């Protein structure tokens, strides 16, 4: 027994440290966990100066005094978790210079004052528990600390930390892993508590937050943790989590959001997680997943979606296809994912859902839609190219027909012998050449725009009244006339009257020679209605008297003049 280095006395219902321990001077590892030890005496470990690991967890120890630890100069691991310790006194201020791992969690420690650990220069791993934070746990003096786990009681007595503005960052640069574990899910923890801890340690590589319900997620939470590679937010409520929350974490590789009440993964689309390799989303409330979500995760290698209430409908067809065909990401246990919706597919397997039926329906719909659009485009192009003037003409015929039916024109006497349709640029010729002959010499009653149109009445109604209120319509055609929109409407209305009444009501007077190619498609189309004789002013320049006699003949006889042009 003099050379004994390892001794396990766990689960022996010990109420105190046996006296024989004092004689084991070579002992290096002593396990006395899971007993009923209620107190420690100053000489219990006075002779075991070579002790490197001491496990006193799960006892009933209420007090830890300085004299108990002062001889443990070689101790590297001390586990006193799950006891009844409330304070440490000054037991950690001396002797434990080589201690690397300390676990004092699961003790009813009311106030956590991290200054008590500042003399443990070699400490690398620390586990503590608290109800109150006296200040942001900076762990000053712990030059080698790497891993800290804090169990937090978030019951009604919990008080959040008060940030020390004079010391916003910890001088500890070795901290790589921070774990915060709540003891209750019935209380919300002020978010400032977690945010200030993360800001204090900018070089963290791993952060784990478990069973802590946070009331608000701030975008600035991780703005100083650019080196973070692993993040766990589990046993909480992330149902309102936004994509901006992860923007400061471009180097994140592992993300665990299990048991966090997630219903949608849309927040991942713009989360800037291009380096993410492992994603755990088990035990959430996710029904439908869009395959486009994973396009924003180009480095993803492992995905776990166990225990989610998937919907086996076409809304998940894209995701199912992605799971089956993508060569990069392994979806853990995908073949065991069950259907929860609709009711008739419950207990069925997600990957057995027939996505082909969704594709066929979609393809048929796309085919019908695209075919209809192509046909509509071709038909519209054909109508515009070949029939637009026919449609325009038909439209005006219809308007004139409605007007004719409403007015009952056959019962109304003609007020004028002729309505003169001309362009304003040709007004001088009308008043200088036409009016003196037709009104002055031949006694015509002419209807002119500026003289006989009723003021305040819509122009189109004035035009219609003038055409149907006159026995003839004289169109004074020139290049300006052909370019005028209103002149075009006037001749269209007059053409309908010619077509409807089957008698000579239209007189065409050309003031200048206009080649056929310059005539608009409307005037060419009019030849389909009936051949017309026209009068040319340039051809009658030497015989104006004959020209006006021919005009008079149109007024005297209600019939067409031969197919040859008159002078």
Coordinates of C-alpha atoms in Angstrom, one line a residue:
X1 CA 0.0 0.0 0.0
X2 CA 3.0 2.3 0.4
X3 CA 3.3 2.6 -3.4
X4 CA -0.4 3.0 -4.1
X5 CA -1.1 5.7 -6.7
X6 CA -4.8 5.2 -7.5
X7 CA -7.7 4.7 -5.1
X8 CA -11.4 4.6 -5.8
X9 CA -13.7 4.8 -2.8
X10 CA -16.8 6.0 -4.6
X11 CA -20.3 4.7 -3.8
X12 CA -19.3 3.5 -0.3
X13 CA -21.6 5.7 1.8
X14 CA -18.6 7.3 3.5
X15 CA -19.5 10.1 5.9
X16 CA -16.0 11.4 6.3
X17 CA -12.5 11.0 4.8
X18 CA -11.0 7.8 6.2
X19 CA -8.0 8.3 8.5
X20 CA -6.0 5.7 6.5
X21 CA -5.8 8.2 3.6
X22 CA -3.2 10.1 5.6
X23 CA -0.7 7.3 5.3
X24 CA -0.9 7.0 1.5
X25 CA 1.8 9.5 0.7
X26 CA 2.3 8.2 -2.8
X27 CA -1.3 8.5 -3.8
X28 CA -1.9 10.5 -7.0
X29 CA -5.5 9.9 -7.9
X30 CA -8.2 9.7 -5.2
X31 CA -11.9 9.2 -6.0
X32 CA -14.5 9.6 -3.2
X33 CA -17.5 10.8 -5.2
X34 CA -21.1 9.6 -4.6
X35 CA -20.8 9.4 -0.8
X36 CA -22.3 11.2 2.2
X37 CA -19.3 13.1 3.3
X38 CA -20.6 16.3 5.0
X39 CA -17.4 17.9 6.1
X40 CA -13.6 18.0 5.6
X41 CA -11.0 18.4 8.3
X42 CA -7.8 20.3 7.9
X43 CA -5.6 17.2 8.2
X44 CA -7.5 15.0 5.9
X45 CA -5.0 15.6 3.0
X46 CA -2.0 16.8 5.0
X47 CA 0.1 13.8 4.0
X48 CA -1.1 13.3 0.4
X49 CA 1.1 16.0 -1.1
X50 CA 1.6 14.0 -4.3
X51 CA -2.1 14.0 -5.1
X52 CA -2.8 15.1 -8.6
X53 CA -6.5 14.4 -9.0
X54 CA -9.1 14.6 -6.2
X55 CA -12.8 13.8 -6.8
X56 CA -15.2 14.7 -4.0
X57 CA -18.3 15.2 -6.2
X58 CA -21.9 14.3 -5.2
X59 CA -21.3 14.5 -1.4
X60 CA -22.8 16.8 1.2
X61 CA -19.8 19.1 1.8
X62 CA -20.9 22.5 3.0
X63 CA -17.6 24.2 3.6
X64 CA -14.2 24.4 2.0
X65 CA -11.4 26.0 4.1
X66 CA -7.9 27.2 3.3
X67 CA -6.2 24.6 5.5
X68 CA -7.8 21.8 3.5
X69 CA -6.1 22.8 0.2
X70 CA -2.8 24.3 1.4
X71 CA -1.0 21.0 1.2
X72 CA -2.3 20.0 -2.2
X73 CA 0.6 21.7 -4.0
X74 CA 0.7 19.2 -6.9
X75 CA -3.1 19.0 -7.5
X76 CA -4.1 19.3 -11.1
X77 CA -7.8 18.2 -11.1
X78 CA -10.3 19.0 -8.3
X79 CA -14.0 18.0 -8.6
X80 CA -16.3 19.2 -5.9
X81 CA -19.4 19.4 -8.0
X82 CA -22.9 18.6 -6.6
X83 CA -22.2 19.4 -3.0
X84 CA -23.7 22.0 -0.6
X85 CA -21.0 24.7 -0.9
X86 CA -22.1 28.3 -0.7
X87 CA -18.8 30.0 -0.6
X88 CA -15.1 29.2 -1.1
X89 CA -13.6 31.6 1.4
X90 CA -9.9 31.9 0.7
X91 CA -9.3 28.2 0.0
X92 CA -8.3 29.0 -3.6
X93 CA -5.9 31.8 -2.9
X94 CA -2.9 29.7 -2.0
X95 CA -1.2 26.4 -2.8
X96 CA -3.2 25.4 -5.9
X97 CA -0.7 26.8 -8.3
X98 CA -0.7 23.7 -10.5
X99 CA -4.4 23.2 -10.7
X100 CA -5.6 22.8 -14.3
X101 CA -9.2 21.7 -13.9
X102 CA -11.7 22.9 -11.3
X103 CA -15.4 21.8 -11.1
X104 CA -17.5 23.4 -8.4
X105 CA -20.8 23.3 -10.3
X106 CA -24.0 22.1 -8.8
X107 CA -23.4 24.0 -5.6
X108 CA -25.8 26.6 -4.2
X109 CA -23.3 29.4 -4.7
X110 CA -25.3 32.7 -4.4
X111 CA -22.7 35.1 -5.7
X112 CA -20.0 34.4 -8.3
X113 CA -16.9 36.5 -7.7
X114 CA -14.4 35.4 -10.2
X115 CA -11.5 37.2 -8.4
X116 CA -11.2 34.2 -6.1
X117 CA -9.6 32.3 -9.0
X118 CA -7.0 34.8 -10.0
X119 CA -4.2 33.0 -8.2
X120 CA -4.7 29.8 -10.2
X121 CA -2.3 30.7 -12.9
X122 CA -2.3 27.2 -14.5
X123 CA -6.1 26.7 -14.5
X124 CA -7.4 25.7 -18.0
X125 CA -10.9 24.4 -17.3
X126 CA -13.4 25.8 -14.9
X127 CA -17.0 24.8 -14.1
X128 CA -19.0 26.9 -11.7
X129 CA -22.6 27.7 -10.8
X130 CA -24.4 30.8 -9.6
X131 CA -27.6 32.7 -9.0
X132 CA -26.1 36.1 -9.2
X133 CA -23.4 37.8 -11.2
X134 CA -21.5 40.4 -9.2
X135 CA -19.8 41.6 -12.5
X136 CA -19.0 40.3 -15.9
X137 CA -16.9 37.2 -15.2
X138 CA -13.6 38.4 -16.6
X139 CA -11.6 35.7 -14.7
X140 CA -8.7 38.1 -14.4
X141 CA -5.3 36.5 -13.7
X142 CA -6.2 33.2 -15.3
X143 CA -3.5 33.4 -17.9
X144 CA -4.1 29.9 -19.3
X145 CA -7.9 29.5 -19.0
X146 CA -9.4 27.8 -22.1
X147 CA -12.7 26.3 -21.2
X148 CA -15.3 27.9 -18.9
X149 CA -18.7 26.4 -18.1
X150 CA -21.2 28.4 -16.0
X151 CA -24.5 26.9 -14.7
X152 CA -27.0 29.7 -14.2
X153 CA -30.1 29.5 -12.1
X154 CA -32.7 31.5 -14.0
X155 CA -35.4 31.4 -11.4
X156 CA -37.1 34.4 -9.7
X157 CA -34.0 35.2 -7.6
X158 CA -31.7 35.5 -10.6
X159 CA -30.0 38.9 -11.0
X160 CA -28.1 39.8 -14.2
X161 CA -24.6 41.2 -14.3
X162 CA -23.7 44.9 -14.2
X163 CA -21.2 45.6 -16.9
X164 CA -18.0 47.4 -15.8
X165 CA -17.7 50.1 -18.4
X166 CA -14.1 50.8 -17.3
X167 CA -13.1 47.3 -18.3
X168 CA -15.2 46.2 -21.3
X169 CA -12.8 43.5 -22.4
X170 CA -11.1 40.7 -20.4
X171 CA -7.4 40.5 -20.3
X172 CA -7.7 36.8 -20.8
X173 CA -6.7 36.0 -24.3
X174 CA -6.6 32.2 -24.1
X175 CA -10.3 31.6 -23.6
X176 CA -11.5 29.3 -26.4
X177 CA -14.7 27.7 -25.2
X178 CA -17.6 29.2 -23.2
X179 CA -20.6 27.2 -22.1
X180 CA -23.7 28.6 -20.4
X181 CA -26.3 26.2 -19.0
X182 CA -29.6 27.3 -17.5
X183 CA -31.2 25.2 -14.7
X184 CA -34.8 26.2 -15.6
X185 CA -36.7 27.0 -18.7
X186 CA -39.5 28.9 -16.9
X187 CA -37.7 32.2 -16.7
X188 CA -36.3 34.5 -19.4
X189 CA -32.7 35.5 -19.0
X190 CA -31.7 39.1 -19.8
X191 CA -29.9 39.0 -23.1
X192 CA -27.3 41.6 -21.9
X193 CA -25.9 38.9 -19.6
X194 CA -24.8 36.7 -22.5
X195 CA -23.9 39.5 -24.8
X196 CA -21.5 41.1 -22.3
X197 CA -19.8 37.7 -21.8
X198 CA -19.3 37.2 -25.5
X199 CA -17.9 40.7 -25.9
X200 CA -15.5 40.1 -23.1
X201 CA -13.9 37.2 -24.9
X202 CA -13.3 38.1 -28.6
X203 CA -11.1 35.1 -29.4
X204 CA -13.7 32.4 -28.5
X205 CA -13.8 29.4 -30.8
X206 CA -16.8 27.6 -29.3
X207 CA -19.9 28.9 -27.6
X208 CA -22.7 26.8 -26.1
X209 CA -25.9 28.1 -24.6
X210 CA -28.3 25.5 -23.3
X211 CA -31.7 25.8 -21.6
X212 CA -31.7 29.5 -21.4
X213 CA -34.6 31.4 -22.9
X214 CA -33.5 34.7 -24.2
X215 CA -36.0 37.5 -24.7
X216 CA -34.3 39.3 -27.5
X217 CA -31.5 38.6 -30.1
X218 CA -29.4 41.6 -31.0
X219 CA -27.5 41.8 -34.3
X220 CA -24.4 43.0 -32.4
X221 CA -24.2 39.9 -30.2
X222 CA -21.3 38.3 -32.1
X223 CA -19.7 41.3 -33.6
X224 CA -16.5 40.8 -31.7
X225 CA -16.4 37.0 -32.1
X226 CA -15.1 36.8 -35.6
X227 CA -13.1 33.6 -34.8
X228 CA -16.1 31.6 -33.6
X229 CA -16.2 28.2 -35.3
X230 CA -18.8 26.3 -33.2
X231 CA -22.0 27.6 -31.8
X232 CA -24.8 25.8 -29.9
X233 CA -28.1 27.4 -29.1
X234 CA -30.3 24.6 -27.8
X235 CA -33.3 24.1 -25.5
X236 CA -34.5 27.6 -26.2
X237 CA -36.9 29.6 -28.4
X238 CA -35.5 30.8 -31.7
X239 CA -38.8 31.0 -33.6
X240 CA -38.3 34.7 -34.3
X241 CA -34.6 34.5 -35.1
X242 CA -33.4 36.7 -38.0
X243 CA -30.6 36.1 -40.6
X244 CA -28.7 39.2 -39.4
X245 CA -28.0 37.5 -36.1
X246 CA -25.3 35.4 -37.8
X247 CA -23.8 38.0 -40.1
X248 CA -20.6 38.6 -38.0
X249 CA -19.7 34.8 -38.1
X250 CA -18.3 34.1 -41.6
X251 CA -15.9 31.4 -40.1
X252 CA -18.6 29.4 -38.3
X253 CA -18.3 25.7 -39.1
X254 CA -20.6 24.0 -36.6
X255 CA -24.1 25.2 -35.7
X256 CA -26.4 23.4 -33.4
X257 CA -30.0 24.8 -33.1
X258 CA -31.7 21.7 -31.8
X259 CA -34.8 21.9 -29.6
X260 CA -35.2 25.6 -30.3
X261 CA -38.8 25.8 -31.7
X262 CA -37.7 26.6 -35.2
X263 CA -40.5 26.6 -37.8
X264 CA -38.7 27.8 -40.8
X265 CA -35.1 27.9 -42.2
X266 CA -35.5 31.0 -44.3
X267 CA -33.2 32.9 -41.9
X268 CA -30.3 30.8 -43.3
X269 CA -30.6 32.3 -46.8
X270 CA -28.9 35.5 -45.9
X271 CA -27.1 34.4 -42.8
X272 CA -23.6 34.6 -44.4
X273 CA -22.7 31.1 -43.2
X274 CA -20.5 30.2 -46.2
X275 CA -18.1 28.1 -44.1
X276 CA -20.7 26.1 -42.3
X277 CA -20.0 22.3 -42.4
X278 CA -22.2 20.8 -39.7
X279 CA -25.8 21.8 -39.0
X280 CA -28.0 20.2 -36.3
X281 CA -31.7 21.1 -36.4
X282 CA -33.1 18.1 -34.6
X283 CA -36.3 18.3 -32.5
X284 CA -37.8 21.4 -34.0
X285 CA -41.1 22.3 -35.6
X286 CA -40.1 22.4 -39.2
X287 CA -42.7 21.3 -41.7
X288 CA -41.5 22.6 -45.1
X289 CA -38.0 23.2 -46.3
X290 CA -37.0 25.0 -49.6
X291 CA -34.1 23.5 -51.3
X292 CA -32.8 27.0 -52.1
X293 CA -31.9 27.4 -48.4
X294 CA -29.0 25.1 -48.8
X295 CA -27.7 27.0 -51.9
X296 CA -26.6 29.6 -49.4
X297 CA -24.6 27.0 -47.4
X298 CA -22.0 25.9 -50.0
X299 CA -19.7 24.1 -47.5
X300 CA -22.3 22.1 -45.7
X301 CA -21.3 18.4 -45.2
X302 CA -23.6 17.1 -42.5
X303 CA -27.2 17.9 -41.8
X304 CA -29.4 16.5 -39.0
X305 CA -33.1 17.0 -39.1
X306 CA -34.3 14.2 -36.9
X307 CA -37.7 14.5 -35.1
X308 CA -39.2 17.3 -37.2
X309 CA -42.9 17.1 -38.2
X310 CA -42.4 17.0 -42.0
X311 CA -45.2 17.6 -44.5
X312 CA -45.3 14.9 -47.2
X313 CA -46.7 17.2 -49.9
X314 CA -45.4 18.8 -53.1
X315 CA -44.2 21.8 -51.1
X316 CA -41.3 19.6 -49.9
X317 CA -40.7 18.0 -53.4
X318 CA -37.6 20.2 -54.0
X319 CA -36.1 19.4 -50.6
X320 CA -36.7 15.6 -51.0
X321 CA -35.1 15.8 -54.4
X322 CA -32.1 17.6 -53.0
X323 CA -31.7 15.1 -50.1
X324 CA -31.6 12.2 -52.6
X325 CA -29.4 13.7 -55.3
X326 CA -27.0 16.1 -53.7
X327 CA -23.5 14.5 -53.7
X328 CA -22.0 16.8 -51.0
X329 CA -24.2 16.9 -47.9
X330 CA -24.9 13.8 -45.8
X331 CA -28.4 14.1 -44.3
X332 CA -28.2 12.1 -41.2
X333 CA -30.9 9.3 -40.9
X334 CA -32.9 10.9 -43.8
X335 CA -34.4 7.5 -44.7
X336 CA -36.1 7.4 -41.3
X337 CA -37.7 10.9 -41.4
X338 CA -41.5 10.4 -41.0
X339 CA -44.5 12.3 -42.4
X340 CA -46.7 14.2 -40.0
X341 CA -48.9 15.9 -42.6
X342 CA -51.3 15.3 -44.2
X343 CA -53.2 13.0 -41.9
X344 CA -53.6 10.2 -44.5
X345 CA -49.8 10.0 -44.9
X346 CA -48.9 10.0 -41.2
X347 CA -46.3 7.4 -40.2
X348 CA -45.2 7.2 -43.8
X349 CA -41.6 8.0 -44.7
X350 CA -40.6 11.4 -46.2
X351 CA -38.3 10.0 -48.8
X352 CA -41.0 7.6 -50.1
X353 CA -43.2 10.5 -51.1
X354 CA -43.7 10.4 -54.9
X355 CA -42.2 13.7 -56.0
X356 CA -42.6 12.6 -59.7
X357 CA -46.3 13.4 -59.5
X358 CA -45.5 16.9 -58.4
X359 CA -43.0 17.3 -61.3
X360 CA -45.5 16.0 -63.9
X361 CA -48.2 18.4 -62.8
X362 CA -45.8 21.2 -62.8
X363 CA -44.4 20.4 -66.2
X364 CA -47.9 20.1 -67.7
X365 CA -48.9 23.4 -66.2
X366 CA -45.7 25.0 -67.5
X367 CA -46.2 23.5 -70.9
X368 CA -49.8 24.8 -71.2
X369 CA -48.8 28.2 -69.9
X370 CA -45.8 28.6 -72.2
X371 CA -47.8 27.3 -75.2
X372 CA -50.6 29.8 -74.6
X373 CA -48.1 32.7 -74.2
X374 CA -46.3 31.7 -77.4
X375 CA -49.6 31.4 -79.4
X376 CA -50.8 34.8 -77.9
X377 CA -47.5 36.4 -78.9
X378 CA -47.7 35.1 -82.5
X379 CA -51.3 36.0 -82.8
X380 CA -50.7 39.5 -81.5
X381 CA -47.8 40.0 -83.9
X382 CA -49.8 38.8 -86.9
X383 CA -52.7 41.1 -86.1
X384 CA -50.5 44.0 -85.6
X385 CA -48.6 43.4 -88.9
X386 CA -51.6 42.5 -91.2
X387 CA -54.9 43.4 -89.6
X388 CA -54.4 46.4 -87.3
X389 CA -56.0 48.8 -89.8
X390 CA -58.9 46.4 -90.4
X391 CA -59.5 46.3 -86.7
X392 CA -59.3 50.1 -86.4
X393 CA -61.7 50.5 -89.3
X394 CA -64.1 48.0 -87.8
X395 CA -64.0 49.8 -84.5
X396 CA -65.0 53.1 -86.1
X397 CA -67.7 51.4 -88.1
X398 CA -69.1 50.0 -84.9
X399 CA -69.1 53.4 -83.2
X400 CA -70.8 55.0 -86.2
X401 CA -73.4 52.2 -86.3
X402 CA -74.2 52.9 -82.6
X403 CA -74.5 56.6 -83.3
X404 CA -76.7 55.9 -86.4
X405 CA -79.0 53.7 -84.4
X406 CA -79.3 56.2 -81.6
X407 CA -80.0 59.2 -83.8
X408 CA -82.5 57.5 -86.2
X409 CA -80.9 59.4 -89.0
X410 CA -83.4 58.5 -91.8
X411 CA -86.1 60.6 -90.1
X412 CA -83.9 63.6 -89.8
X413 CA -83.6 66.1 -92.8
X414 CA -80.2 67.1 -94.0
X415 CA -79.2 70.5 -92.8
X416 CA -76.2 70.8 -95.2
X417 CA -75.4 69.8 -98.8
X418 CA -71.9 68.8 -97.8
X419 CA -69.5 68.6 -94.8
X420 CA -66.0 69.7 -95.8
X421 CA -63.3 67.6 -94.2
X422 CA -59.9 69.4 -94.5
X423 CA -56.7 70.1 -92.6
X424 CA -56.0 73.5 -91.1
X425 CA -53.0 73.9 -93.4
X426 CA -55.4 73.8 -96.4
X427 CA -57.9 76.2 -94.9
X428 CA -56.8 79.1 -97.1
X429 CA -57.6 77.0 -100.3
X430 CA -61.0 76.1 -98.9
X431 CA -62.0 79.7 -98.2
X432 CA -60.3 81.2 -101.3
X433 CA -61.2 78.6 -104.0
X434 CA -64.0 76.4 -102.7
X435 CA -66.4 78.6 -100.8
X436 CA -66.8 81.3 -103.4
X437 CA -67.7 78.7 -106.1
X438 CA -69.8 76.2 -104.1
X439 CA -71.6 78.5 -101.8
X440 CA -71.4 81.8 -103.8
X441 CA -72.1 80.5 -107.3
X442 CA -73.7 77.0 -107.0
X443 CA -75.7 77.6 -103.8
X444 CA -74.3 74.8 -101.7
X445 CA -74.9 74.8 -97.9
X446 CA -71.5 73.7 -96.6
X447 CA -70.6 72.6 -93.0
X448 CA -67.2 73.8 -91.9
X449 CA -65.3 73.0 -88.7
X450 CA -64.6 76.5 -87.4
X451 CA -67.9 77.9 -88.5
X452 CA -70.6 75.3 -87.9
X453 CA -69.4 73.0 -85.1
X454 CA -71.4 73.4 -81.8
X455 CA -69.1 74.9 -79.1
X456 CA -68.7 72.7 -75.9
X457 CA -69.8 69.5 -77.6
X458 CA -67.3 66.6 -77.9
X459 CA -65.4 66.8 -81.2
X460 CA -66.3 63.2 -82.2
X461 CA -70.0 64.0 -81.8
X462 CA -69.6 67.2 -83.8
X463 CA -67.9 65.2 -86.6
X464 CA -70.6 62.5 -86.6
X465 CA -73.5 65.1 -86.6
X466 CA -71.8 67.0 -89.5
X467 CA -71.4 63.8 -91.6
X468 CA -74.9 62.5 -91.0
X469 CA -76.4 66.0 -91.2
X470 CA -75.0 66.5 -94.7
X471 CA -75.9 64.8 -98.0
X472 CA -72.3 64.6 -99.0
X473 CA -68.8 64.6 -97.3
X474 CA -66.1 66.4 -99.2
X475 CA -62.6 65.3 -98.2
X476 CA -59.9 67.8 -99.2
X477 CA -56.9 65.5 -99.3
X478 CA -53.3 66.7 -99.1
X479 CA -50.1 65.4 -97.4
X480 CA -51.1 67.3 -94.3
X481 CA -54.5 65.7 -94.3
X482 CA -53.0 62.2 -94.4
X483 CA -50.9 63.0 -91.3
X484 CA -53.8 64.3 -89.3
X485 CA -55.5 62.1 -86.7
X486 CA -58.8 64.0 -86.7
X487 CA -59.0 64.0 -90.5
X488 CA -58.4 60.2 -90.4
X489 CA -61.4 59.8 -88.1
X490 CA -63.6 62.0 -90.3
X491 CA -63.0 60.0 -93.4
X492 CA -63.5 56.7 -91.5
X493 CA -66.9 57.9 -90.3
X494 CA -67.8 59.0 -93.8
X495 CA -66.7 55.6 -95.2
X496 CA -69.0 53.8 -92.9
X497 CA -71.9 55.9 -94.1
X498 CA -71.0 55.0 -97.7
X499 CA -70.8 51.3 -96.8
X500 CA -74.1 51.4 -94.8
X501 CA -76.3 53.5 -97.2
X502 CA -74.9 52.0 -100.5
X503 CA -75.0 55.4 -102.2
X504 CA -72.6 58.2 -103.2
X505 CA -72.0 60.3 -100.1
X506 CA -68.2 60.7 -100.3
X507 CA -66.3 63.1 -102.6
X508 CA -62.5 63.0 -102.7
X509 CA -60.6 66.1 -103.7
X510 CA -56.9 65.8 -104.1
X511 CA -55.1 69.2 -103.7
X512 CA -51.7 67.7 -104.8
X513 CA -50.3 64.7 -106.5
X514 CA -49.7 62.0 -103.9
X515 CA -48.1 58.7 -105.0
X516 CA -50.0 55.5 -104.1
X517 CA -47.1 54.3 -101.9
X518 CA -47.6 57.4 -99.6
X519 CA -51.2 56.6 -98.9
X520 CA -51.8 55.1 -95.5
X521 CA -53.0 51.5 -95.2
X522 CA -56.4 52.8 -94.3
X523 CA -56.9 54.4 -97.7
X524 CA -55.7 51.4 -99.5
X525 CA -58.1 49.2 -97.4
X526 CA -61.0 51.5 -98.4
X527 CA -60.7 50.2 -102.0
X528 CA -62.0 46.9 -100.6
X529 CA -65.3 48.6 -99.8
X530 CA -65.9 50.1 -103.2
X531 CA -64.0 51.7 -106.1
X532 CA -64.2 55.4 -106.0
X533 CA -63.8 58.3 -108.5
X534 CA -61.8 61.2 -107.2
X535 CA -61.1 64.8 -108.4
X536 CA -57.6 66.1 -108.8
X537 CA -57.0 69.9 -108.4
X538 CA -53.5 69.8 -110.0
X539 CA -54.9 68.1 -113.1
X540 CA -57.7 70.7 -113.4
X541 CA -55.4 73.7 -112.9
X542 CA -56.0 74.8 -116.5
X543 CA -59.8 74.1 -116.4
X544 CA -61.1 75.1 -112.9
X545 CA -64.6 75.6 -114.2
X546 CA -64.8 72.0 -115.4
X547 CA -63.5 70.9 -112.0
X548 CA -66.2 72.7 -110.1
X549 CA -68.9 71.4 -112.5
X550 CA -67.8 67.9 -111.7
X551 CA -68.2 68.7 -108.0
X552 CA -71.7 70.0 -108.7
X553 CA -72.6 66.8 -110.5
X554 CA -71.8 64.8 -107.3
X555 CA -74.3 66.9 -105.5
X556 CA -77.0 66.7 -108.2
X557 CA -76.9 62.9 -108.7
X558 CA -76.9 60.2 -105.9
X559 CA -74.8 57.7 -107.9
X560 CA -71.2 56.9 -108.6
X561 CA -69.3 58.4 -111.5
X562 CA -67.4 55.8 -113.6
X563 CA -64.3 54.2 -112.5
X564 CA -62.0 56.6 -114.4
X565 CA -60.7 59.7 -112.6
X566 CA -62.4 63.0 -113.4
X567 CA -60.5 66.1 -114.1

